[in-house]
Short mmCIF file of C-alpha atoms and ligand atoms in Angstrom, two decimals:
data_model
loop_
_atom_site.label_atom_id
_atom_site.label_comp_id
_atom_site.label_asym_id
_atom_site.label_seq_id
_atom_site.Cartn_x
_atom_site.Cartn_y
_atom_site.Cartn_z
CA UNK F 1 83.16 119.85 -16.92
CA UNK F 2 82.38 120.69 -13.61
CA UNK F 3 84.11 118.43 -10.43
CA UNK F 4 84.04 118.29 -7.14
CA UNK F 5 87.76 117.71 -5.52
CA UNK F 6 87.57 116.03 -2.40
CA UNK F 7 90.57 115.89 0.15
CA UNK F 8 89.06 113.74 3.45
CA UNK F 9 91.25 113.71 6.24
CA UNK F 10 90.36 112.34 9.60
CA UNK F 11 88.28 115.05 11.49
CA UNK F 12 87.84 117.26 8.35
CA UNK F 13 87.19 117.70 4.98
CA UNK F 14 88.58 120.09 2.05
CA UNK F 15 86.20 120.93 -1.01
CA UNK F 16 86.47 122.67 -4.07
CA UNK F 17 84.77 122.91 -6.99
CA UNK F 18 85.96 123.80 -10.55
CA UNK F 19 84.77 124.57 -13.69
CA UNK F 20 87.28 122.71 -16.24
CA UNK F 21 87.21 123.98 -19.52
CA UNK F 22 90.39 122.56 -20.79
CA UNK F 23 94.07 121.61 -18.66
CA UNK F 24 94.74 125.09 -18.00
CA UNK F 25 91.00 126.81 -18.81
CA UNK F 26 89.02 126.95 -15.76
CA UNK F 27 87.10 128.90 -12.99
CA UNK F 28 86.94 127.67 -9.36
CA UNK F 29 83.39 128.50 -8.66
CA UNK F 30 83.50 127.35 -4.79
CA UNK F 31 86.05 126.09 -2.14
CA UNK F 32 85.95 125.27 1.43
CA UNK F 33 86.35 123.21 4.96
CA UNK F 34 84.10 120.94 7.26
CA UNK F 35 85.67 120.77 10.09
CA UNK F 36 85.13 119.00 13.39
CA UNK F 37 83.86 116.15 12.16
CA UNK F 38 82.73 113.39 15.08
CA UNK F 39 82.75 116.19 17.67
CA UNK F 40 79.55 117.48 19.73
CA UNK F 41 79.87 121.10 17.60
CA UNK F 42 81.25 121.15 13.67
CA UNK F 43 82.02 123.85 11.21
CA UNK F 44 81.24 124.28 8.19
CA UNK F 45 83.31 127.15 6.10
CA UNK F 46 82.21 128.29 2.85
CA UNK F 47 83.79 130.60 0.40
CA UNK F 48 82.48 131.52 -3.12
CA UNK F 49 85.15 134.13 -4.70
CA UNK F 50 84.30 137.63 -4.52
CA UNK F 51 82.46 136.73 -1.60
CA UNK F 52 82.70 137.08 2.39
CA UNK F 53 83.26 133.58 3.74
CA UNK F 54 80.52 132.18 5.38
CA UNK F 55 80.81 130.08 8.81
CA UNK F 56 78.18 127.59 9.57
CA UNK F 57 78.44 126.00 12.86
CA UNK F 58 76.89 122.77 12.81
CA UNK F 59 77.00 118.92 14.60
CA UNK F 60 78.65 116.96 12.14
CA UNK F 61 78.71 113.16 12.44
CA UNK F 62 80.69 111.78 9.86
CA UNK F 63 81.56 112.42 6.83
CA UNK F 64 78.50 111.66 4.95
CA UNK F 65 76.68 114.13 7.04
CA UNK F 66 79.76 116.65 6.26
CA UNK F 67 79.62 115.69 2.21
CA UNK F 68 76.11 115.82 2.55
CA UNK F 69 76.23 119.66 4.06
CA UNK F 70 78.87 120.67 1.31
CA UNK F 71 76.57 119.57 -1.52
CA UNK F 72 73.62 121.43 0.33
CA UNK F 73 75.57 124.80 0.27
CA UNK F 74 76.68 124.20 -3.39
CA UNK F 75 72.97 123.98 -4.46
CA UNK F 76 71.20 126.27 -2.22
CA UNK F 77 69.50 129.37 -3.43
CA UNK F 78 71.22 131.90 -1.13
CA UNK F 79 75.03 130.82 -1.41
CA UNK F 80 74.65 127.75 -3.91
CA UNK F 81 76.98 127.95 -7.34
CA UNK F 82 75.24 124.96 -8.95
CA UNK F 83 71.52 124.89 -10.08
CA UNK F 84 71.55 121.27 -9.23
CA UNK F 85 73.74 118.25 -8.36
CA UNK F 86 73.60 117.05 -11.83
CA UNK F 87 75.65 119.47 -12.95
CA UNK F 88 78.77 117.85 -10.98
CA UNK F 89 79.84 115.62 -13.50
CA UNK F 90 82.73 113.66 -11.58
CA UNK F 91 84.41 114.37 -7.79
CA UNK F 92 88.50 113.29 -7.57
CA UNK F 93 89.95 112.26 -4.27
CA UNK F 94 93.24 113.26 -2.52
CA UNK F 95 94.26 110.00 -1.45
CA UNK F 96 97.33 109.55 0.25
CA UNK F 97 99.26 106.36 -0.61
CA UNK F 98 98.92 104.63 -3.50
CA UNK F 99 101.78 102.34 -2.48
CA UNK F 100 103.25 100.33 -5.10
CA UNK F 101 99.92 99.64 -6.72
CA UNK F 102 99.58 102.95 -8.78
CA UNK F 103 102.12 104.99 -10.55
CA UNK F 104 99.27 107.50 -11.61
CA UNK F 105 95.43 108.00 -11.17
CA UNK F 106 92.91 106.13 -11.44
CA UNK F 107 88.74 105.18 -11.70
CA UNK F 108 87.36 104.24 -8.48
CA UNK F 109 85.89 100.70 -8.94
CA UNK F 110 85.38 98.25 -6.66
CA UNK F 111 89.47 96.71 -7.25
CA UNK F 112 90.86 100.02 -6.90
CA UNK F 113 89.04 100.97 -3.69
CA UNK F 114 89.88 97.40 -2.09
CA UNK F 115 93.70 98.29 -3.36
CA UNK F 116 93.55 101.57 -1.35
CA UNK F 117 91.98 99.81 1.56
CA UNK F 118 94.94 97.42 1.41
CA UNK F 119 97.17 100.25 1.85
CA UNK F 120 95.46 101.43 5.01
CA UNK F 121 98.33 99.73 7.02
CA UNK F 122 100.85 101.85 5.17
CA UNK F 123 98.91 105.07 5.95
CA UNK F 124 96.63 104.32 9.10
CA UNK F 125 95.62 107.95 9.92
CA UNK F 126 95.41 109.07 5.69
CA UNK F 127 93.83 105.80 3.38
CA UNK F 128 90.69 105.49 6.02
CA UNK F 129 89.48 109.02 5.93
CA UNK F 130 89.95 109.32 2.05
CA UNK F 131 87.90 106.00 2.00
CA UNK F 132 85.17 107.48 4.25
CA UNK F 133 85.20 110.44 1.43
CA UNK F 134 85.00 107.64 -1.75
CA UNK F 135 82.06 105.82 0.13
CA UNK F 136 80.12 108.61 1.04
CA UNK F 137 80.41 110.29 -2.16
CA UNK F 138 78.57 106.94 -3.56
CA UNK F 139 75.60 107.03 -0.88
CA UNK F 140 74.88 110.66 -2.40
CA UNK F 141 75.83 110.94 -5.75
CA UNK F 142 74.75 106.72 -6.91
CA UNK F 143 77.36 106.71 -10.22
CA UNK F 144 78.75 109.74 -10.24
CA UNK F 145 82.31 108.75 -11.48
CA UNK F 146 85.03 109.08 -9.00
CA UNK F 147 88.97 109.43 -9.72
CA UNK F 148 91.27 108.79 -6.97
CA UNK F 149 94.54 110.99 -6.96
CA UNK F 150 97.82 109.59 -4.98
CA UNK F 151 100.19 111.66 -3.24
CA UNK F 152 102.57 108.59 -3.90
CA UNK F 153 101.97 107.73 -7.35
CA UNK F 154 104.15 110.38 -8.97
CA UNK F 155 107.63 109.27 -7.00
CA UNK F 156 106.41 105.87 -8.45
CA UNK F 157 109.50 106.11 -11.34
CA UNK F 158 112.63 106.15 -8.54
CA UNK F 159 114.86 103.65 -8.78
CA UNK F 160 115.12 100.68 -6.49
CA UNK F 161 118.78 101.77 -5.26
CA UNK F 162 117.01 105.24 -4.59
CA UNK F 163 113.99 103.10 -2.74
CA UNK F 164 115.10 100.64 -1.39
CA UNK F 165 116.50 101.19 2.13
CA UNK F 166 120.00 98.86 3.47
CA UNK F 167 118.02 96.98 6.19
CA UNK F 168 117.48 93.21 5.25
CA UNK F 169 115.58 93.13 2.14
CA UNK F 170 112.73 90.57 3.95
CA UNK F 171 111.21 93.70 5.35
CA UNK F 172 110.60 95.46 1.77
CA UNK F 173 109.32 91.55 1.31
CA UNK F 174 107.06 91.34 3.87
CA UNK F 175 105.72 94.92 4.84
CA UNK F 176 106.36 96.66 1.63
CA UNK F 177 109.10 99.12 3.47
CA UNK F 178 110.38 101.03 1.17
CA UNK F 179 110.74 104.95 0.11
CA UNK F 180 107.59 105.78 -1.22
CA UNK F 181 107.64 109.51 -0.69
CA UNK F 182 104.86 112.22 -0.53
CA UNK F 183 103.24 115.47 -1.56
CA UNK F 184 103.57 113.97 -5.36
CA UNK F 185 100.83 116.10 -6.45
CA UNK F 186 102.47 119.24 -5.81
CA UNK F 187 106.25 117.72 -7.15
CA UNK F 188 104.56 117.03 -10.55
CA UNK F 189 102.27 120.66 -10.53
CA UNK F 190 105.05 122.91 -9.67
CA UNK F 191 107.84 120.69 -12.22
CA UNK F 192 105.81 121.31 -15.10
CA UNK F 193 104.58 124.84 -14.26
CA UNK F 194 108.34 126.09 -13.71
CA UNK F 195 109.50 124.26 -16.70
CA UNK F 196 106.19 125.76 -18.98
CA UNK F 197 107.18 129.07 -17.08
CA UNK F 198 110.37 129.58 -17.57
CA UNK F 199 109.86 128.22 -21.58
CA UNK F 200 112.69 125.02 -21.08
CA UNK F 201 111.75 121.74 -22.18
CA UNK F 202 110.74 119.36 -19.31
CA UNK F 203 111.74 116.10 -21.06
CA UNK F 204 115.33 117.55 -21.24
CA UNK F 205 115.83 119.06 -17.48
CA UNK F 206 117.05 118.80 -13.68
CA UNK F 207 114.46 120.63 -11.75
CA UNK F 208 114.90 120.31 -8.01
CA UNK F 209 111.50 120.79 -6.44
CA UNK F 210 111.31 122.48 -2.77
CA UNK F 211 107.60 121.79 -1.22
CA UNK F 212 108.06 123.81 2.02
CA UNK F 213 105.02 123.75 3.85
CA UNK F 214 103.66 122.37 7.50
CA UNK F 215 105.17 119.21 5.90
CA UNK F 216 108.00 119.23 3.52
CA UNK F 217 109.93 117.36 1.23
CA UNK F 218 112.20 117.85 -2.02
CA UNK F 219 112.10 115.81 -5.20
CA UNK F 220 114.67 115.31 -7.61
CA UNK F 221 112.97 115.44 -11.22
CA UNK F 222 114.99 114.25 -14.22
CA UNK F 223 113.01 114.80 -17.65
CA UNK F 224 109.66 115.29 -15.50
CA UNK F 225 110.42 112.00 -13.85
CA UNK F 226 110.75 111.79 -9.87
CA UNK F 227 114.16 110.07 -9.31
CA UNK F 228 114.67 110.61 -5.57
CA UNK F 229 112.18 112.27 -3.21
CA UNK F 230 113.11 112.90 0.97
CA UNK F 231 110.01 111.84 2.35
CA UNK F 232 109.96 108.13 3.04
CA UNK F 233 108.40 105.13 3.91
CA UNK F 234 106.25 107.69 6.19
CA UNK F 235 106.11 111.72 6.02
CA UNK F 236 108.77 111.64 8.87
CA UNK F 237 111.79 111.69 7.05
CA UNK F 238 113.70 113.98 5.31
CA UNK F 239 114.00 117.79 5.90
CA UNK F 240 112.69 119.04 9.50
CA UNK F 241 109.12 120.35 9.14
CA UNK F 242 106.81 122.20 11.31
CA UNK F 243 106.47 119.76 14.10
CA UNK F 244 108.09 116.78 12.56
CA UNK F 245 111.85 116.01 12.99
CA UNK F 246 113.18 114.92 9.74
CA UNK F 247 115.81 112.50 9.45
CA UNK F 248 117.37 111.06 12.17
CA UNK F 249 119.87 108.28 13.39
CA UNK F 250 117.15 105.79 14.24
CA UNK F 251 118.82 104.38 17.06
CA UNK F 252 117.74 107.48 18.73
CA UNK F 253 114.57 105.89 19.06
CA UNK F 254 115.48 103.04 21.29
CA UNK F 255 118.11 104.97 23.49
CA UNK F 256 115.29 108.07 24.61
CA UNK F 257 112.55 104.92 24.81
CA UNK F 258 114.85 102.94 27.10
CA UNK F 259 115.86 106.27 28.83
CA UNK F 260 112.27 107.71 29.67
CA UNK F 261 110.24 104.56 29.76
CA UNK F 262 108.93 105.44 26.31
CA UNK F 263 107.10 102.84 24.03
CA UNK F 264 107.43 103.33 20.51
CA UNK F 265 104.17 104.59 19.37
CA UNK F 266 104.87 107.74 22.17
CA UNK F 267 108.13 107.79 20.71
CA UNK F 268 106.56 108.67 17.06
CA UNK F 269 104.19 110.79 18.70
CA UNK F 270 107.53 113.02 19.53
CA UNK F 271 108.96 112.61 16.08
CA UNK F 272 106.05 113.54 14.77
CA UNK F 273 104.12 116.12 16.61
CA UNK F 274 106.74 117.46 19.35
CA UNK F 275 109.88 117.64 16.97
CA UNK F 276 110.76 120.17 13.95
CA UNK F 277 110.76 123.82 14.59
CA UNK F 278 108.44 123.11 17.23
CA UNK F 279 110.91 120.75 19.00
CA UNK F 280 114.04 123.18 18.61
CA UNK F 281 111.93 126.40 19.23
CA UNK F 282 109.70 125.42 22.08
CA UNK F 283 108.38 128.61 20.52
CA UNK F 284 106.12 127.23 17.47
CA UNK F 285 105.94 125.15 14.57
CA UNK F 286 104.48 128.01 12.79
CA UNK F 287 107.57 129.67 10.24
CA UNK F 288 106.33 133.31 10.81
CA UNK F 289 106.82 132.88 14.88
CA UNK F 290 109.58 131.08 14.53
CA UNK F 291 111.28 134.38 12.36
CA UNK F 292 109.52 136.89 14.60
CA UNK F 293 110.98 135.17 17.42
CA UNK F 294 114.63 134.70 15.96
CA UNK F 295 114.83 138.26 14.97
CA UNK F 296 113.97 139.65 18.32
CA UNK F 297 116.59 137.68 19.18
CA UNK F 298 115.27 134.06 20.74
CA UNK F 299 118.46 131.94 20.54
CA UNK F 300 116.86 128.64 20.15
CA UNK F 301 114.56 130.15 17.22
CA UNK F 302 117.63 130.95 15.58
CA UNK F 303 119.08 127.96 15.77
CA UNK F 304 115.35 126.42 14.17
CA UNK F 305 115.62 128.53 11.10
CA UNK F 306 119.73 127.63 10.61
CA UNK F 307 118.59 124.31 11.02
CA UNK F 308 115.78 123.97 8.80
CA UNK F 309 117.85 126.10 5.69
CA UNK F 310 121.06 123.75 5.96
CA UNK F 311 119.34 120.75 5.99
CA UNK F 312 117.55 122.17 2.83
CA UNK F 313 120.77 123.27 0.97
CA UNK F 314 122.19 120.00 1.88
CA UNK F 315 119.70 117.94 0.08
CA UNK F 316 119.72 120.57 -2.89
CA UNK F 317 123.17 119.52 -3.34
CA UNK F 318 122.68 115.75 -2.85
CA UNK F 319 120.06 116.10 -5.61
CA UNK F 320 122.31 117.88 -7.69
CA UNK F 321 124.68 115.45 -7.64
CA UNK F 322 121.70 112.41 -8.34
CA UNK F 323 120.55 114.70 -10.84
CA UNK F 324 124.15 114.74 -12.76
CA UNK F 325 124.06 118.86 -12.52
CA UNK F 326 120.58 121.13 -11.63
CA UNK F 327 118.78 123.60 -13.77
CA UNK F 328 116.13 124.95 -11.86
CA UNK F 329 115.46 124.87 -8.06
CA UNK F 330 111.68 125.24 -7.23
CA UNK F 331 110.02 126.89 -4.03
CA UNK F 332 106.72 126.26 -3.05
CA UNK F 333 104.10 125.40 -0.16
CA UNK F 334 103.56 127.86 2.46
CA UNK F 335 106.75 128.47 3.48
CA UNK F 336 108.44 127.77 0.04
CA UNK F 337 106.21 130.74 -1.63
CA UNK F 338 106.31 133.49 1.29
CA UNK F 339 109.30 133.29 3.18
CA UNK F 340 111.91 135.61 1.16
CA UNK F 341 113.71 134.68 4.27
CA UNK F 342 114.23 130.73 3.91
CA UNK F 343 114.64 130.98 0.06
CA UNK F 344 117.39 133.29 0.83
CA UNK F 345 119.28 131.51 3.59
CA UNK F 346 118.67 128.24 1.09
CA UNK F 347 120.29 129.46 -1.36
CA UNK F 348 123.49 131.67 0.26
CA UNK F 349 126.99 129.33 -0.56
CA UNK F 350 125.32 127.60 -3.79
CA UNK F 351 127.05 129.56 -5.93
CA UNK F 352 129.39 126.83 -6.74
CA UNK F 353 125.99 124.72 -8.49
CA UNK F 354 126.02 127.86 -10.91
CA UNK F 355 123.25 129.94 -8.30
CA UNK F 356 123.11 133.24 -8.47
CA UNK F 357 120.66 134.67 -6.59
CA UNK F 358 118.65 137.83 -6.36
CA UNK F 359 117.42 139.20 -2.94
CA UNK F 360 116.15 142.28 -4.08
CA UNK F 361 113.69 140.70 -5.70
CA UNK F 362 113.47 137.53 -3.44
CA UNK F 363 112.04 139.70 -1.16
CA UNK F 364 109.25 140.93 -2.56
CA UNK F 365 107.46 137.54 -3.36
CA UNK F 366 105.12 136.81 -1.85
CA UNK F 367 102.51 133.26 -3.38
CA UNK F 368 103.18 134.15 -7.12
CA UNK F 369 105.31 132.46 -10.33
CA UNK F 370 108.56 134.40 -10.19
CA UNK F 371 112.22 134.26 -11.12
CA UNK F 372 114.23 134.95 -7.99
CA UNK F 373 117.77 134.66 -9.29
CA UNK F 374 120.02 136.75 -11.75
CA UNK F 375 119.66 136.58 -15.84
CA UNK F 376 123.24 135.79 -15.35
CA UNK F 377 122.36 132.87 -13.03
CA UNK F 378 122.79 129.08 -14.89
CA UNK F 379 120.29 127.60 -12.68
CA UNK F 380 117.01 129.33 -12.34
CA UNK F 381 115.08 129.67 -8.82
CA UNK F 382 112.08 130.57 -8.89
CA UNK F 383 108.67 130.25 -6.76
CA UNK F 384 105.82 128.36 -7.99
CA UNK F 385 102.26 128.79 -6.33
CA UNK F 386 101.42 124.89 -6.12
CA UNK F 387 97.86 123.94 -6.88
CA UNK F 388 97.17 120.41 -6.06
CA UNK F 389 93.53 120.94 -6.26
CA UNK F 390 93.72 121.79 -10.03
CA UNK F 391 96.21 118.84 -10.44
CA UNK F 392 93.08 116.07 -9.22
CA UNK F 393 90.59 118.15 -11.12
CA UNK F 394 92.47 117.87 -14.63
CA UNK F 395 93.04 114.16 -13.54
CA UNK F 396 89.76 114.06 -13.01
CA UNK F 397 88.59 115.02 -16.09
CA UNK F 398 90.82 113.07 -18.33
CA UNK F 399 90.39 110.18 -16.80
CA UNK F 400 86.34 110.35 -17.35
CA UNK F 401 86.88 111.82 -20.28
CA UNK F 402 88.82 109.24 -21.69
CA UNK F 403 85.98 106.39 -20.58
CA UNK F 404 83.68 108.16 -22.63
P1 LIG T 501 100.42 122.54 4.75
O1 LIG T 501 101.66 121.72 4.67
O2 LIG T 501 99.60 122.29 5.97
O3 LIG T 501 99.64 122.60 3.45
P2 LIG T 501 101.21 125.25 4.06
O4 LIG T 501 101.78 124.83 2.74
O5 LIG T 501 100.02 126.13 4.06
O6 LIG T 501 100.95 124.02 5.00
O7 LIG T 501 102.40 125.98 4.86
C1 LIG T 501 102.26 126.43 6.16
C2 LIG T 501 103.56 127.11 6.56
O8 LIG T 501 103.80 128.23 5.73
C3 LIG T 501 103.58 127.61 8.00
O9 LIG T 501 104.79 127.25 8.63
C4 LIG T 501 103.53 129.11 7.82
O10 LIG T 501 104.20 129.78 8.85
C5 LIG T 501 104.29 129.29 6.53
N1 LIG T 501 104.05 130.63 5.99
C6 LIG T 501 102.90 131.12 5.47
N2 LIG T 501 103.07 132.44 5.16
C7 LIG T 501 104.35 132.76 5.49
C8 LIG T 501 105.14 133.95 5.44
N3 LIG T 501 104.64 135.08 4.95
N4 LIG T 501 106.41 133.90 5.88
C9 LIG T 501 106.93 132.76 6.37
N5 LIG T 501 106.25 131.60 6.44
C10 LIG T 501 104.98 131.60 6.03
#
């Protein structure tokens, strides 16, 4: 079954498109990024495997005009992979919150795209764009079926105590403010995958999950169920990420807005663009400068990395103790799956959870499956190359598949 994944943001659009013969059987025949979209001059980038990328520089008004250029390069003659559109027999959408409405994926119809339009006041910048995608797609491909993915819908199985934040309760009431946690694609990929890869049974484990990326967060997974995730009622919370801050006291907020004149939306701009390793730095939100510039000896980039790796070790061993004891710790993203140097720092003092781990190998991993601690060691750490793209396609396909 061939499908089109979809992930709209804003300004730009991922694509890929894969050949599904089975859950784990299939060939990604195409993959690539409009970009731009809305401004006077848009991009187009195109890659077919085996093949140089191709840039097409292009005006791109919305995203119809950028789905409609995507679905002319997949069935053109000189760097099309499909003989016609027919051949796409369903498209799945990233979409990011699914709120409290669903706990997995679903069939666009008409309730389920007024549900994620509901939810636009939860994610403002994230529900619109994936929208744009889901009503585009429609315009082009008239009843081609369409399976939204949430990033939300997998942390749908915490708790309420593990939810449910201690300000009065009328605001969970009234606004729906809650933990609701992110990046749930990836959690649920890279549980299985470690659990399939290092041969344990899932519905008997404590995996802690590590998505290290631009954005991060770590998820607690008992039995292949979420129980506690660090990203909250927003992506803002939890660990520090690339140029957002993490957790903080949140009377912060008030005390620098009453101290530089600040209202609160500038005040989230801060938190959530300025702050991070970006913030600390005033180097980079990038990981790679931010080591480059700590090892040739930039004090404040140092203190960005020691930052970033105790906060992560400190919610490893909150989620060990949530999780009753942990089996496997999971690395993954961008920074989780190449930087020997974070997994390292992560994991130096938790001997005591029963971590043993190996730098010798550790270092030379670089976006692969892998075992990076000792046979000896009780818990396992290893590095998982997430695929969230393959996670919406199988969706994808058993959810039309099962309609059929
Ligand atoms: P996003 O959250 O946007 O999907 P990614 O998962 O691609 O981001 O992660 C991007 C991060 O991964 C950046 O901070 C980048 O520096 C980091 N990264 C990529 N390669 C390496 C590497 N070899 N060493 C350290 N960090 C890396």
């Amino acid at each position: 079954m061939i499908i089109l994944v979809l992930n709209c943001g804003s300004s730009s659009l991922k694509y890929q498109v894969l050949d599904m013969k089975s859950d784990n059987e299939f060939t990604l025949k195409a993959k690539g990024l409009v970009e731009r979209i809305g401004e006077k001059m848009g991009a187009l980038n195109h890659q077919v495997p085996g093949q140089d990328k191709l840039v097409i520089e292009q005006p791109i008004a919305d995203h119809t005009v950028g789905i409609r250029a995507v679905l002319e390069i997949l069935t053109g003659k000189e760097h099309g992979v499909l003989g016609s559109l027919a051949e796409i027999e369903a498209v799945g959408h990233r979409v990011a919150h699914g709120g409290e409405f669903f706990s997995g994926s679903a069939l666009i119809n008409d309730k389920v795209e007024s549900d994620i339009e509901k939810l636009c006041v939860l994610a403002p910048l994230h529900n619109p764009a994936n929208l744009l995608g889901v009503r585009a797609v429609k315009e082009l491909m008239p009843g081609i079926p369409q399976v939204a993915v949430f990033d939300t819908s997998f942390h749908q199985t915490m708790p309420d105590y593990a939810y449910t934040y201690a300000i009065p309760y009328e605001y969970y009431e009234k606004f729906g403010i809650r933990r609701y946690g992110f990046h749930g694609t990836s959690h649920k990929f890279v549980s299985r995958r470690a659990a399939e890869f290092l041969g344990i049974d899932l519905g008997n484990s404590r995996i802690i999950t590590c998505h290290l990326g631009n954005g991060s967060s770590i998820t607690a997974v008992k039995d292949g169920r979420c129980i506690d995730t660090s990203m909250g009622f927003t992506p803002q919370e939890g660990v520090p990420m690339g140029t957002r801050s993490g957790t903080i006291d949140a009377t912060i907020v008030p005390f620098i807005a009453e101290k530089e004149g600040l209202t609160p939306k500038q005040i989230e701009t801060i938190l959530n663009k300025k702050s991070g390793l970006l913030g600390v730095s005033g180097v980079s939100s990038d990981c790679r400068d931010i080591e480059q510039a700590a090892a040739s000896g930039n004090v404040r980039a140092s203190l960005a990395q020691n930052i970033l790796c105790y906060q992560i070790k400190k919610i490893i061993g909150a989620y060990a103790a949530a999780l009753g004891g942990v089996d496997v710790i999971v690395f993954t993203g961008g920074i989780g799956e190449n930087s020997a140097l974070v997994r390292c720092d992560t994991c130096q003092g938790l001997e005591y959870l029963g971590v043993e781990f190996d730098d010798t190998v550790n270092q030379g991993i670089h976006g692969k499956d892998a075992v990076i601690s000792k046979p000896s060691s009780r818990v396992k750490v290893v590095t998982i190359a997430t695929n969230e793209e393959l996670v919406i396609a199988r969706d994808t396909m058993n959810i039309v598949k099962s309609q059929k």
